[in-house]
Short mmCIF file of C-alpha atoms in Angstrom, two decimals:
data_model
loop_
_atom_site.label_atom_id
_atom_site.label_comp_id
_atom_site.label_asym_id
_atom_site.label_seq_id
_atom_site.Cartn_x
_atom_site.Cartn_y
_atom_site.Cartn_z
CA MET A 1 2.69 -15.81 -1.11
CA PRO A 2 3.39 -14.32 2.37
CA ARG A 3 7.02 -13.61 1.40
CA GLN A 4 5.93 -12.05 -1.87
CA PHE A 5 3.38 -9.87 -0.05
CA ALA A 6 6.11 -8.79 2.39
CA ARG A 7 8.26 -7.68 -0.57
CA TYR A 8 5.26 -5.95 -2.11
CA ALA A 9 4.61 -4.12 1.18
CA ALA A 10 8.28 -3.05 1.42
CA VAL A 11 8.18 -1.70 -2.12
CA GLY A 12 4.89 -0.06 -1.19
CA LEU A 13 6.61 1.69 1.68
CA ALA A 14 9.13 3.24 -0.72
CA ALA A 15 6.37 4.23 -3.15
CA THR A 16 4.20 5.56 -0.33
CA THR A 17 7.09 7.65 0.97
CA MET A 18 7.35 9.27 -2.46
CA HIS A 19 3.57 9.70 -2.63
CA TYR A 20 3.32 11.34 0.78
CA ALA A 21 6.34 13.57 0.18
CA VAL A 22 4.71 14.97 -2.96
CA LEU A 23 1.30 15.21 -1.25
CA ALA A 24 2.52 16.99 1.88
CA GLY A 25 4.97 19.15 -0.05
CA LEU A 26 2.25 20.44 -2.38
CA VAL A 27 -0.39 20.92 0.34
CA GLU A 28 1.88 22.45 2.99
CA SER A 29 3.44 24.87 0.51
CA ASP A 30 -0.05 25.90 -0.65
CA ALA A 31 0.84 24.81 -4.18
CA ALA A 32 -2.20 22.50 -4.41
CA ALA A 33 -5.32 21.39 -2.55
CA PRO A 34 -5.27 17.87 -1.04
CA LEU A 35 -7.11 16.11 -3.88
CA PRO A 36 -4.88 17.15 -6.80
CA ALA A 37 -1.82 16.87 -4.53
CA THR A 38 -2.62 13.28 -3.57
CA LEU A 39 -3.22 12.34 -7.20
CA ALA A 40 0.14 13.87 -8.20
CA GLY A 41 1.75 11.95 -5.35
CA TYR A 42 0.02 8.76 -6.47
CA VAL A 43 1.53 9.07 -9.94
CA ALA A 44 5.02 9.70 -8.53
CA GLY A 45 4.69 6.74 -6.16
CA GLY A 46 3.35 4.59 -8.99
CA LEU A 47 6.51 5.07 -11.01
CA VAL A 48 8.60 3.95 -8.04
CA SER A 49 6.24 1.04 -7.42
CA TYR A 50 6.40 -0.35 -10.96
CA ALA A 51 10.17 -0.19 -11.18
CA LEU A 52 10.74 -1.87 -7.82
CA ASN A 53 7.92 -4.43 -8.04
CA ARG A 54 9.02 -5.54 -11.48
CA ARG A 55 12.53 -6.10 -10.20
CA LEU A 56 12.01 -7.29 -6.60
CA THR A 57 8.50 -8.63 -6.10
CA PHE A 58 7.35 -10.14 -9.38
CA ALA A 59 10.67 -10.91 -11.09
CA GLY A 60 10.35 -13.53 -13.79
CA GLY A 61 6.75 -12.69 -14.62
CA ARG A 62 5.39 -11.21 -17.81
CA PRO A 63 7.71 -9.32 -20.15
CA HIS A 64 7.81 -5.53 -19.67
CA ARG A 65 5.73 -4.89 -22.82
CA GLU A 66 2.87 -6.91 -21.30
CA ALA A 67 3.29 -6.13 -17.61
CA ALA A 68 3.62 -2.34 -17.98
CA TRP A 69 0.20 -1.70 -19.51
CA ARG A 70 -1.44 -4.16 -17.12
CA PHE A 71 0.27 -2.49 -14.17
CA ALA A 72 -0.89 0.90 -15.51
CA LEU A 73 -4.51 -0.31 -15.60
CA VAL A 74 -4.28 -1.62 -12.03
CA ALA A 75 -2.68 1.68 -11.00
CA ALA A 76 -5.51 3.55 -12.72
CA GLY A 77 -7.94 1.61 -10.52
CA GLY A 78 -5.95 2.59 -7.43
CA PHE A 79 -5.83 6.18 -8.70
CA GLY A 80 -9.62 6.09 -8.98
CA TRP A 81 -10.03 4.68 -5.46
CA THR A 82 -7.63 7.29 -4.11
CA GLY A 83 -9.46 10.15 -5.82
CA LEU A 84 -12.90 8.90 -4.81
CA LEU A 85 -12.05 8.31 -1.15
CA MET A 86 -10.14 11.58 -0.79
CA ALA A 87 -12.93 13.57 -2.52
CA LEU A 88 -15.55 11.98 -0.30
CA PHE A 89 -13.82 12.13 3.07
CA VAL A 90 -11.68 15.24 2.70
CA GLY A 91 -13.63 17.21 0.10
CA ARG A 92 -17.18 16.49 1.24
CA LEU A 93 -16.84 15.57 4.89
CA GLY A 94 -13.90 17.84 5.77
CA ALA A 95 -11.75 15.09 7.34
CA PRO A 96 -8.01 15.79 7.73
CA TYR A 97 -6.17 14.74 4.60
CA LEU A 98 -3.31 12.69 6.09
CA PRO A 99 -5.41 10.19 8.12
CA VAL A 100 -7.75 9.73 5.15
CA GLN A 101 -4.76 9.18 2.87
CA ALA A 102 -3.39 6.58 5.32
CA ALA A 103 -6.68 4.63 5.23
CA THR A 104 -6.84 4.96 1.45
CA THR A 105 -3.29 3.62 1.20
CA LEU A 106 -4.33 0.40 2.98
CA VAL A 107 -7.28 -0.13 0.62
CA VAL A 108 -5.09 0.45 -2.44
CA LEU A 109 -2.28 -1.76 -1.04
CA ILE A 110 -4.53 -4.80 -0.85
CA TRP A 111 -6.24 -4.08 -4.19
CA GLY A 112 -2.91 -3.54 -5.93
CA PHE A 113 -1.20 -6.64 -4.58
CA LEU A 114 -4.01 -8.96 -5.59
CA ALA A 115 -4.56 -7.40 -9.01
CA ASN A 116 -0.83 -7.25 -9.81
CA ARG A 117 -0.14 -10.77 -8.59
CA LEU A 118 -3.10 -12.33 -10.37
CA TRP A 119 -3.06 -10.27 -13.56
CA SER A 120 -0.29 -7.71 -14.20
CA PHE A 121 2.67 -9.98 -13.41
CA ALA A 122 0.81 -13.33 -13.50
CA GLY A 123 3.07 -16.32 -13.76
CA SER A 124 5.55 -14.98 -11.22
CA LEU A 125 5.54 -16.73 -7.87
CA SER A 126 8.87 -15.42 -6.58
#
């Protein structure tokens, strides 16, 4: 499991890079406020995450037709956590968006790994 988590974290780095690029690009160009920008970034990062995790982290698990909808439900949970934490800390408490997003990323990383390993791609121990 430690090796699999390391792969998951590496894939997460690629997905997080996409997420943060969209987030910062939208906020810094005044195209969107932090909350909608982070949710748009989450979706973009989620697409990267599914493609890479299916191939590199959980290869040999459930077939795509089963894993995709399960992954989408887990991602929806992470989307909810991201929206809730950003709304609370940035929207209500006025905290800077990037540090809050970094903390949120850690929460969602752990949630996502466990949920995807135990449910979305269950049966894959690569």
